[in-house]
Short mmCIF file of C-alpha atoms and ligand atoms in Angstrom, two decimals:
data_model
loop_
_atom_site.label_atom_id
_atom_site.label_comp_id
_atom_site.label_asym_id
_atom_site.label_seq_id
_atom_site.Cartn_x
_atom_site.Cartn_y
_atom_site.Cartn_z
CA MET A 1 -4.58 -3.65 35.52
CA SER A 2 -1.10 -2.48 34.64
CA LYS A 3 -0.84 -1.70 30.96
CA VAL A 4 2.05 -1.88 28.53
CA TRP A 5 1.76 1.86 27.94
CA ASN A 6 1.06 3.26 31.42
CA GLY A 7 4.56 4.08 32.63
CA ALA A 8 3.78 7.80 32.69
CA PHE A 9 0.29 7.46 34.15
CA LYS A 10 -0.50 8.39 37.76
CA GLU A 11 -4.02 6.95 37.82
CA ASP A 12 -5.57 3.75 36.52
CA THR A 13 -7.87 4.00 33.54
CA ASP A 14 -11.50 4.56 34.45
CA LYS A 15 -13.50 1.33 33.99
CA ASN A 16 -16.07 3.04 31.78
CA VAL A 17 -13.28 4.41 29.63
CA GLU A 18 -11.85 0.93 29.24
CA ALA A 19 -15.19 -0.36 28.07
CA PHE A 20 -15.70 2.64 25.82
CA THR A 21 -12.32 2.53 24.12
CA SER A 22 -11.99 -1.23 23.80
CA SER A 23 -12.25 -2.72 20.31
CA ILE A 24 -11.41 -6.33 21.14
CA ALA A 25 -14.94 -7.60 20.60
CA THR A 26 -14.59 -6.53 16.97
CA ASP A 27 -10.90 -6.76 16.11
CA ILE A 28 -10.44 -10.26 17.56
CA ARG A 29 -11.36 -11.19 14.01
CA LEU A 30 -7.94 -9.97 12.87
CA TYR A 31 -5.95 -12.33 15.08
CA VAL A 32 -4.62 -14.54 12.29
CA CYS A 33 -3.43 -11.52 10.30
CA ASP A 34 -2.00 -9.86 13.40
CA ILE A 35 0.02 -12.95 14.30
CA LYS A 36 1.19 -13.44 10.73
CA GLY A 37 2.43 -9.83 10.67
CA SER A 38 4.16 -10.19 14.03
CA ILE A 39 5.94 -13.38 12.97
CA ALA A 40 7.30 -11.68 9.85
CA HIS A 41 8.31 -8.65 11.90
CA ALA A 42 10.15 -10.81 14.48
CA GLN A 43 11.98 -12.74 11.78
CA MET A 44 13.07 -9.50 10.15
CA LEU A 45 14.26 -8.08 13.51
CA ALA A 46 16.43 -11.16 13.99
CA LYS A 47 17.80 -11.07 10.48
CA GLN A 48 18.75 -7.44 10.98
CA GLU A 49 20.34 -8.37 14.34
CA ILE A 50 17.99 -6.09 16.26
CA ILE A 51 16.93 -9.07 18.39
CA THR A 52 18.63 -12.48 18.61
CA ILE A 53 17.64 -15.52 16.61
CA ASP A 54 16.72 -17.30 19.85
CA GLU A 55 14.45 -14.46 20.88
CA ALA A 56 12.79 -14.52 17.48
CA SER A 57 12.15 -18.25 17.63
CA GLU A 58 10.73 -17.92 21.15
CA ILE A 59 8.43 -15.19 19.87
CA VAL A 60 7.33 -17.23 16.83
CA ARG A 61 6.66 -20.31 18.95
CA GLY A 62 4.66 -18.28 21.45
CA LEU A 63 2.65 -16.57 18.73
CA LYS A 64 1.77 -19.88 17.11
CA GLU A 65 0.52 -21.20 20.43
CA ILE A 66 -1.57 -18.09 20.90
CA GLU A 67 -3.02 -18.52 17.43
CA TYR A 68 -4.09 -22.00 18.44
CA GLU A 69 -5.51 -20.79 21.76
CA ILE A 70 -7.65 -18.13 20.10
CA GLY A 71 -8.73 -20.48 17.32
CA SER A 72 -9.86 -23.13 19.75
CA GLY A 73 -11.69 -20.69 22.02
CA HIS A 74 -9.23 -20.93 24.90
CA PHE A 75 -8.42 -17.26 25.11
CA GLU A 76 -9.83 -14.71 27.47
CA LEU A 77 -10.77 -11.27 26.19
CA SER A 78 -10.64 -8.23 28.43
CA ASP A 79 -11.57 -4.61 27.77
CA ALA A 80 -8.60 -3.60 29.92
CA LEU A 81 -6.34 -4.86 27.12
CA GLU A 82 -8.05 -2.65 24.52
CA ASP A 83 -7.42 -4.38 21.25
CA ILE A 84 -6.13 -7.48 19.49
CA HIS A 85 -2.53 -6.22 19.49
CA MET A 86 -2.39 -5.73 23.26
CA HIS A 87 -4.11 -9.04 23.92
CA ILE A 88 -1.59 -10.96 21.91
CA GLU A 89 1.44 -9.09 23.25
CA THR A 90 0.28 -9.51 26.86
CA ARG A 91 -0.35 -13.22 26.40
CA LEU A 92 3.00 -13.60 24.69
CA PHE A 93 4.73 -12.14 27.75
CA GLU A 94 2.86 -14.60 29.99
CA LYS A 95 4.11 -17.42 27.82
CA ILE A 96 7.71 -16.56 26.94
CA GLY A 97 8.67 -13.78 29.32
CA VAL A 98 11.07 -11.00 28.50
CA ALA A 99 11.62 -11.77 24.78
CA ALA A 100 7.96 -10.80 24.26
CA LYS A 101 8.84 -7.26 25.25
CA LYS A 102 11.14 -6.95 22.23
CA LEU A 103 8.56 -7.78 19.59
CA HIS A 104 7.28 -4.23 19.41
CA THR A 105 10.74 -2.81 18.61
CA ALA A 106 10.62 -0.57 15.51
CA ARG A 107 6.86 -0.92 15.30
CA SER A 108 3.74 0.87 16.45
CA ARG A 109 0.14 -0.23 16.68
CA ASN A 110 -0.50 2.42 14.03
CA ASP A 111 1.43 0.63 11.30
CA GLN A 112 0.46 -2.75 12.79
CA ILE A 113 -3.28 -2.18 12.40
CA ALA A 114 -2.79 -0.84 8.88
CA LEU A 115 -0.90 -4.05 8.07
CA ASP A 116 -3.56 -6.28 9.63
CA LEU A 117 -6.33 -4.64 7.65
CA ARG A 118 -4.43 -4.92 4.41
CA LEU A 119 -3.59 -8.59 4.98
CA TYR A 120 -7.22 -9.22 5.84
CA LEU A 121 -8.71 -7.41 2.85
CA LYS A 122 -6.30 -8.94 0.36
CA GLU A 123 -7.66 -12.37 1.25
CA GLU A 124 -11.26 -11.30 1.40
CA ILE A 125 -11.12 -9.60 -1.99
CA LEU A 126 -9.77 -12.80 -3.55
CA GLU A 127 -12.65 -14.72 -1.99
CA VAL A 128 -15.17 -12.18 -3.20
CA LEU A 129 -13.77 -12.44 -6.73
CA GLU A 130 -14.13 -16.21 -6.59
CA LEU A 131 -17.73 -15.95 -5.36
CA ILE A 132 -18.68 -13.46 -8.05
CA LYS A 133 -17.26 -15.82 -10.63
CA LYS A 134 -19.39 -18.69 -9.31
CA PHE A 135 -22.43 -16.45 -9.26
CA GLN A 136 -21.76 -15.54 -12.89
CA GLU A 137 -21.39 -19.19 -13.85
CA ASN A 138 -24.88 -19.80 -12.52
CA ILE A 139 -26.23 -16.81 -14.40
CA LEU A 140 -24.68 -18.26 -17.56
CA GLU A 141 -26.24 -21.66 -16.87
CA ILE A 142 -29.69 -20.12 -16.54
CA ALA A 143 -29.18 -18.10 -19.71
CA LYS A 144 -28.06 -21.17 -21.65
CA ASN A 145 -30.80 -23.45 -20.35
CA ASN A 146 -33.48 -20.93 -21.25
CA ILE A 147 -31.98 -19.51 -24.40
CA ASP A 148 -35.32 -19.38 -26.27
CA ALA A 149 -37.54 -18.07 -23.50
CA ILE A 150 -39.25 -14.87 -24.63
CA MET A 151 -40.37 -12.31 -22.10
CA PRO A 152 -41.54 -8.73 -22.06
CA GLY A 153 -38.75 -6.20 -21.66
CA TYR A 154 -39.68 -3.19 -19.55
CA THR A 155 -38.97 0.49 -19.27
CA HIS A 156 -40.67 2.43 -16.45
CA LEU A 157 -41.86 -1.02 -15.38
CA GLN A 158 -44.24 -0.82 -18.33
CA LYS A 159 -44.08 -3.45 -21.03
CA ALA A 160 -41.85 -2.15 -23.81
CA GLN A 161 -40.50 -4.67 -26.33
CA PRO A 162 -40.11 -8.44 -26.41
CA ILE A 163 -36.67 -9.71 -25.40
CA LEU A 164 -35.00 -13.01 -24.70
CA PHE A 165 -34.98 -13.84 -21.00
CA SER A 166 -31.40 -15.02 -21.55
CA HIS A 167 -30.49 -11.52 -22.74
CA HIS A 168 -31.94 -10.11 -19.54
CA MET A 169 -29.83 -12.54 -17.48
CA MET A 170 -26.71 -11.66 -19.45
CA ALA A 171 -27.19 -8.02 -18.45
CA TYR A 172 -26.40 -9.17 -14.89
CA PHE A 173 -23.37 -11.05 -16.13
CA GLU A 174 -22.03 -7.76 -17.50
CA MET A 175 -22.64 -5.87 -14.25
CA PHE A 176 -20.63 -8.41 -12.30
CA GLN A 177 -17.83 -8.37 -14.88
CA ARG A 178 -17.41 -4.69 -14.07
CA ASP A 179 -17.62 -5.42 -10.35
CA LYS A 180 -14.81 -7.95 -10.62
CA ALA A 181 -12.71 -5.46 -12.59
CA ARG A 182 -13.23 -2.90 -9.81
CA PHE A 183 -12.26 -5.34 -7.06
CA SER A 184 -9.19 -6.57 -8.98
CA GLU A 185 -8.07 -3.03 -9.73
CA SER A 186 -8.45 -2.02 -6.08
CA LEU A 187 -6.40 -5.01 -4.99
CA LYS A 188 -3.26 -3.27 -6.30
CA ARG A 189 -3.77 -0.50 -3.77
CA VAL A 190 -4.47 -2.90 -0.91
CA ASP A 191 -1.33 -4.84 -1.78
CA VAL A 192 1.00 -2.30 -0.16
CA MET A 193 2.98 -3.13 2.98
CA PRO A 194 2.86 -0.34 5.62
CA LEU A 195 4.90 -1.90 8.46
CA GLY A 196 8.05 0.02 9.30
CA SER A 197 6.23 3.34 9.18
CA ALA A 198 6.08 2.95 12.96
CA ALA A 199 3.99 5.56 14.77
CA LEU A 200 4.12 8.08 11.93
CA ALA A 201 7.66 9.16 11.12
CA GLY A 202 9.49 5.92 10.41
CA THR A 203 12.04 4.32 12.72
CA THR A 204 15.66 4.72 13.78
CA TYR A 205 16.34 0.97 13.53
CA ASN A 206 17.97 -0.61 10.53
CA ILE A 207 14.89 -2.52 9.45
CA ASP A 208 14.25 -4.34 6.17
CA ARG A 209 10.83 -3.36 4.92
CA GLU A 210 11.24 -5.10 1.55
CA GLY A 211 12.06 -8.30 3.42
CA VAL A 212 8.88 -8.10 5.49
CA ALA A 213 6.87 -7.41 2.33
CA ALA A 214 8.37 -10.49 0.69
CA LEU A 215 7.64 -12.68 3.73
CA LEU A 216 4.02 -11.53 3.77
CA GLY A 217 3.49 -11.66 0.01
CA PHE A 218 3.08 -7.95 -0.63
CA SER A 219 4.22 -6.63 -3.99
CA GLN A 220 4.95 -3.08 -2.81
CA ILE A 221 5.90 -1.16 0.31
CA SER A 222 4.34 2.17 1.28
CA LYS A 223 6.37 5.22 0.29
CA ASN A 224 5.44 7.70 2.98
CA SER A 225 5.20 6.73 6.64
CA MET A 226 2.61 9.41 7.44
CA ASP A 227 0.38 8.35 4.57
CA ALA A 228 0.84 4.69 5.48
CA VAL A 229 -0.59 5.02 8.99
CA SER A 230 -3.43 7.37 8.08
CA ASP A 231 -4.53 5.99 4.70
CA ARG A 232 -7.89 4.24 4.72
CA ASP A 233 -8.64 4.80 1.01
CA PHE A 234 -8.32 1.08 0.43
CA ILE A 235 -11.17 0.49 2.85
CA ILE A 236 -13.34 3.19 1.34
CA GLU A 237 -12.70 1.64 -2.07
CA PHE A 238 -13.51 -1.85 -0.89
CA ILE A 239 -16.80 -0.83 0.69
CA SER A 240 -17.66 1.29 -2.32
CA ASN A 241 -17.03 -1.65 -4.66
CA ALA A 242 -19.05 -3.91 -2.39
CA THR A 243 -21.86 -1.36 -2.40
CA THR A 244 -21.98 -1.48 -6.19
CA SER A 245 -22.16 -5.28 -6.15
CA MET A 246 -24.88 -5.24 -3.51
CA ILE A 247 -26.83 -2.69 -5.51
CA HIS A 248 -26.62 -5.03 -8.48
CA LEU A 249 -27.83 -7.92 -6.33
CA SER A 250 -30.63 -5.76 -4.96
CA ARG A 251 -31.87 -5.02 -8.48
CA LEU A 252 -31.89 -8.72 -9.33
CA SER A 253 -33.67 -9.35 -6.03
CA GLU A 254 -36.32 -6.79 -6.84
CA GLU A 255 -36.89 -8.48 -10.20
CA PHE A 256 -37.12 -11.93 -8.63
CA ILE A 257 -39.58 -10.61 -6.07
CA LEU A 258 -41.75 -9.12 -8.80
CA TRP A 259 -41.43 -12.11 -11.14
CA SER A 260 -42.30 -14.61 -8.44
CA SER A 261 -45.51 -12.74 -7.55
CA LYS A 262 -48.82 -14.06 -8.87
CA GLU A 263 -49.15 -10.83 -10.83
CA PHE A 264 -46.11 -11.65 -12.99
CA ASN A 265 -45.73 -15.38 -12.36
CA PHE A 266 -42.56 -15.65 -14.48
CA ILE A 267 -40.43 -17.68 -12.08
CA LYS A 268 -40.74 -20.04 -9.18
CA ILE A 269 -38.24 -19.66 -6.38
CA SER A 270 -37.69 -23.09 -4.85
CA ASP A 271 -39.61 -23.75 -1.61
CA ALA A 272 -36.27 -24.23 0.11
CA PHE A 273 -35.57 -20.56 -0.51
CA THR A 274 -38.89 -19.09 0.51
CA THR A 275 -40.53 -18.86 3.91
CA GLY A 276 -44.11 -19.09 5.07
CA SER A 277 -46.35 -16.67 6.85
CA SER A 278 -47.29 -17.27 10.48
CA ILE A 279 -50.89 -16.33 9.74
CA MET A 280 -51.59 -16.79 6.00
CA PRO A 281 -51.21 -20.47 5.12
CA GLN A 282 -51.10 -19.93 1.35
CA LYS A 283 -48.05 -17.68 1.39
CA LYS A 284 -44.53 -18.42 0.12
CA ASN A 285 -42.49 -15.32 0.57
CA PRO A 286 -39.27 -14.51 -1.33
CA ASP A 287 -37.49 -13.56 1.90
CA VAL A 288 -34.00 -14.33 0.67
CA ALA A 289 -34.32 -11.86 -2.18
CA GLU A 290 -35.98 -9.36 0.14
CA LEU A 291 -33.22 -9.65 2.73
CA VAL A 292 -30.50 -9.22 0.12
CA ARG A 293 -32.35 -6.08 -1.00
CA GLY A 294 -32.63 -4.95 2.63
CA LYS A 295 -29.04 -5.75 3.60
CA THR A 296 -27.92 -3.61 0.67
CA GLY A 297 -29.10 -0.70 2.80
CA ARG A 298 -26.71 -1.73 5.53
CA VAL A 299 -23.77 -1.79 3.11
CA VAL A 300 -24.73 1.62 1.75
CA GLY A 301 -24.77 2.73 5.40
CA SER A 302 -21.27 1.32 5.92
CA LEU A 303 -20.02 3.35 2.99
CA MET A 304 -21.47 6.52 4.55
CA ASN A 305 -20.01 5.39 7.87
CA ILE A 306 -16.41 5.00 6.66
CA ILE A 307 -16.26 8.14 4.53
CA THR A 308 -17.69 10.17 7.40
CA ILE A 309 -15.12 8.76 9.84
CA ILE A 310 -12.20 9.70 7.58
CA LYS A 311 -13.53 13.07 6.42
CA GLY A 312 -11.57 15.96 7.90
CA LEU A 313 -9.21 13.81 10.02
CA PRO A 314 -5.85 15.52 10.42
CA LEU A 315 -2.75 13.42 9.72
CA THR A 316 -1.75 10.98 10.96
CA TYR A 317 -3.37 8.29 13.10
CA ASN A 318 -6.44 9.26 15.11
CA ARG A 319 -8.39 6.92 17.32
CA ASP A 320 -11.47 7.60 15.20
CA MET A 321 -9.94 5.13 12.77
CA GLN A 322 -10.55 2.26 15.13
CA GLU A 323 -14.20 2.58 14.09
CA ASP A 324 -13.31 1.46 10.55
CA LYS A 325 -13.54 -2.23 11.41
CA ILE A 326 -17.27 -2.46 12.03
CA PRO A 327 -18.23 -1.27 8.52
CA VAL A 328 -15.52 -3.41 6.89
CA PHE A 329 -16.50 -6.63 8.63
CA ASP A 330 -20.21 -6.05 8.20
CA THR A 331 -19.69 -5.38 4.49
CA VAL A 332 -17.56 -8.50 4.01
CA ASP A 333 -20.15 -10.65 5.81
CA ILE A 334 -23.12 -9.29 3.92
CA LEU A 335 -21.52 -9.40 0.50
CA LYS A 336 -20.19 -12.93 0.88
CA SER A 337 -23.35 -14.37 2.42
CA SER A 338 -25.53 -12.69 -0.20
CA LEU A 339 -23.42 -14.06 -3.05
CA ASN A 340 -23.36 -17.51 -1.47
CA ILE A 341 -27.09 -17.70 -0.98
CA TYR A 342 -27.69 -16.45 -4.51
CA ILE A 343 -25.34 -19.08 -5.91
CA ASP A 344 -27.53 -21.76 -4.29
CA MET A 345 -30.84 -20.10 -5.05
CA LEU A 346 -30.06 -19.60 -8.75
CA GLN A 347 -29.46 -23.31 -9.22
CA ARG A 348 -33.00 -24.07 -8.15
CA ILE A 349 -34.98 -21.33 -9.78
CA LYS A 350 -37.67 -22.38 -12.27
CA ILE A 351 -38.38 -20.28 -15.32
CA LYS A 352 -42.03 -20.29 -16.38
CA LYS A 353 -41.50 -19.84 -20.11
CA GLU A 354 -45.16 -20.16 -21.07
CA ASN A 355 -46.21 -17.38 -18.75
CA MET A 356 -43.41 -15.13 -19.91
CA LEU A 357 -44.37 -15.75 -23.51
CA ASN A 358 -48.08 -15.16 -22.90
CA SER A 359 -47.29 -11.93 -21.18
CA ALA A 360 -45.06 -10.84 -24.08
CA LYS A 361 -47.91 -11.52 -26.51
CA LYS A 362 -50.15 -9.01 -24.77
CA ASP A 363 -50.12 -5.22 -24.55
CA PHE A 364 -48.64 -4.17 -27.87
CA LEU A 365 -45.01 -5.08 -27.44
CA ASN A 366 -44.85 -5.23 -31.23
CA ALA A 367 -45.82 -1.56 -31.69
CA THR A 368 -42.26 -0.35 -32.35
CA ASP A 369 -41.85 -3.02 -34.98
CA PHE A 370 -45.14 -2.04 -36.57
CA ALA A 371 -43.79 1.51 -36.89
CA ASP A 372 -40.47 0.18 -38.21
CA TYR A 373 -42.41 -1.83 -40.81
CA LEU A 374 -44.03 1.34 -42.13
CA THR A 375 -40.72 3.21 -42.01
CA LYS A 376 -39.04 0.54 -44.09
CA LYS A 377 -41.86 0.99 -46.63
CA GLY A 378 -40.95 4.68 -46.92
CA VAL A 379 -43.05 6.39 -44.23
CA PRO A 380 -40.90 8.85 -42.20
CA PHE A 381 -40.43 7.41 -38.69
CA ARG A 382 -42.32 10.22 -36.90
CA ASP A 383 -45.36 9.67 -39.14
CA ALA A 384 -45.07 5.90 -38.74
CA HIS A 385 -45.01 6.43 -34.95
CA SER A 386 -48.19 8.49 -35.13
CA ILE A 387 -50.00 5.99 -37.41
CA THR A 388 -49.00 3.18 -35.04
CA GLY A 389 -50.41 5.19 -32.14
CA GLN A 390 -53.75 5.33 -33.95
CA VAL A 391 -53.60 1.59 -34.66
CA VAL A 392 -52.93 0.90 -30.97
CA SER A 393 -55.94 3.07 -29.94
CA TYR A 394 -58.14 1.32 -32.46
CA ALA A 395 -56.99 -2.15 -31.37
CA THR A 396 -57.46 -1.23 -27.71
CA GLU A 397 -61.07 -0.27 -28.44
CA LYS A 398 -61.60 -3.57 -30.24
CA GLU A 399 -59.88 -5.41 -27.37
CA LYS A 400 -57.40 -6.94 -29.78
CA GLU A 401 -53.64 -7.01 -30.26
CA ILE A 402 -52.16 -5.36 -33.36
CA ASN A 403 -51.45 -8.71 -34.94
CA GLU A 404 -55.08 -9.76 -34.44
CA LEU A 405 -56.40 -7.04 -36.77
CA THR A 406 -57.23 -7.98 -40.36
CA LEU A 407 -55.44 -6.71 -43.42
CA ASP A 408 -58.57 -4.72 -44.32
CA GLU A 409 -58.48 -3.00 -40.97
CA PHE A 410 -54.76 -2.19 -41.46
CA LYS A 411 -55.51 -0.70 -44.89
CA ASN A 412 -57.67 1.97 -43.21
CA PHE A 413 -54.47 3.32 -41.63
CA SER A 414 -52.03 2.88 -44.51
CA ASN A 415 -52.34 1.14 -47.85
CA LEU A 416 -48.62 0.34 -47.72
CA ILE A 417 -49.44 -2.47 -45.30
CA GLU A 418 -49.50 -5.90 -46.89
CA GLU A 419 -49.87 -9.56 -45.99
CA ASP A 420 -46.21 -9.77 -44.83
CA ILE A 421 -47.11 -7.64 -41.80
CA PHE A 422 -48.26 -10.75 -39.91
CA GLU A 423 -44.93 -12.55 -40.31
CA ASN A 424 -43.22 -9.32 -39.39
CA LEU A 425 -45.03 -8.98 -36.08
CA LYS A 426 -44.21 -12.47 -34.77
CA LEU A 427 -42.31 -12.21 -31.50
CA GLU A 428 -39.40 -14.42 -32.57
CA ASN A 429 -38.94 -12.32 -35.68
CA ILE A 430 -39.10 -9.13 -33.67
CA ILE A 431 -36.37 -10.45 -31.41
CA ASN A 432 -34.17 -11.96 -34.07
CA ARG A 433 -34.23 -8.79 -36.16
CA ARG A 434 -32.39 -7.03 -33.30
CA THR A 435 -28.97 -7.97 -34.57
CA SER A 436 -27.26 -4.68 -33.78
CA PHE A 437 -24.25 -5.53 -31.61
CA GLY A 438 -25.42 -6.01 -28.05
CA GLY A 439 -29.06 -6.47 -29.12
CA THR A 440 -31.38 -9.31 -28.12
CA SER A 441 -31.35 -11.51 -31.27
CA LYS A 442 -30.79 -15.16 -30.43
CA LYS A 443 -27.55 -15.24 -32.40
CA ASN A 444 -26.22 -12.25 -30.45
CA VAL A 445 -27.13 -13.80 -27.12
CA LEU A 446 -25.54 -17.14 -28.03
CA ASP A 447 -22.36 -15.30 -29.05
CA ALA A 448 -22.46 -13.28 -25.82
CA ILE A 449 -22.79 -16.43 -23.73
CA GLU A 450 -19.90 -18.07 -25.53
CA LYS A 451 -17.66 -15.02 -25.13
CA ALA A 452 -18.65 -14.73 -21.49
CA GLN A 453 -17.73 -18.35 -20.87
CA ASN A 454 -14.29 -17.80 -22.39
CA GLU A 455 -13.82 -14.57 -20.48
CA ILE A 456 -14.38 -16.02 -17.05
CA ASN A 457 -12.22 -19.09 -17.56
N1 LIG B 1 -7.04 -0.52 18.02
C1 LIG B 1 -6.46 0.50 17.21
C2 LIG B 1 -7.23 0.61 15.92
O1 LIG B 1 -7.94 -0.30 15.62
C3 LIG B 1 -5.05 0.17 16.90
C4 LIG B 1 -4.15 1.33 16.81
C5 LIG B 1 -4.14 2.01 18.11
N2 LIG B 1 -3.16 3.02 18.16
C6 LIG B 1 -3.13 3.86 19.19
N3 LIG B 1 -2.20 4.70 19.21
N4 LIG B 1 -4.04 3.83 20.13
O2 LIG B 1 -7.15 1.58 15.20
#
């Protein structure tokens, strides 16, 4: 096939090379952005009298038809045409003839692809921000609806101290606040219009880059043509931010997987969000949470992928960069589908408060507070810690909890211990004493939920 660029070529491209170098199967996804960019470019060329107004309107009409053709599945893809840019330009020529050949004036595919990616990511980041917000709203709902549920808090996956389940949920709210801040911050660097950098050095035509930026809704234009066509920082940043969000989701997934097991039995994931086993009839597996945890690996892989592609590339454009689309698209798909499925799953999750509470009552979660009790009666904390250790050993031997010992038994360890110890060791009191800012007392958590609600609206 004759190609738009093969004037100087004596031989046709090898078929295997065409297949190897083609990116159309992937970058077809950019067609809306590519057409949007081309329309703005054509309008600018006409305004600057580089092409005529008639030519520009022919081009715009043709491009809109092509947009419809691709959208409705009436568009043939061919490896011989390499990428989305060549497909659209070739089709445009078939439709409108010679005016199509003027569209690429003062432009290169190098600045064109940079533009497409930036248009694409600007929209996707806004959608991601919206999804994270919805996800957080559901986290807040769960926290509010279960404000009093007490559960064991863990370190090293060993029971540590009693906490409010709502406090645990609000920890995830905080993570996603930071994630949103990262995405919003990065948006400023995506929101830069590269077109007009041409191949690498700028162009000899009297173009209006600010005008194109305004048409396309960019708030800045790139300041260095060489940087503009070789910069993929904005993609690295996006995938890195997505990786952090996925890692947060994978931690929640891990907790849901553990909590929904018979061993913990703290939550029930709705049947609609679990799947059965083909051999074991009793099983309900938390596959959604497992897959989110697993897909996180793919996003981490995409981050490695993109930074490795860009590492050591000399300026400016290199064909290696064409490989950036696979990690970007895969990351967008995984992040959005994971958030979406979580938004639905969270609405139907059941919290088994009784089981959480019973678990928090066992295994000495009140030991720190027992030590604090002694400390407040004047025992230095290190000594109080050691006495408490002895009490825990003793209670373990007796197969009792600390609060199940009698006052007489306590007196064998310290005669500072009095009747008020029992009130002191109640789980609600343990929790509600933790009033230090950011701690798990009910008042703190209620305040945190209220602030969070104001923050996201
Ligand atoms: N398909 C290319 C990419 O995705 C577009 C730019 C191609 N430029 C070039 N000189 N071959 O990166």
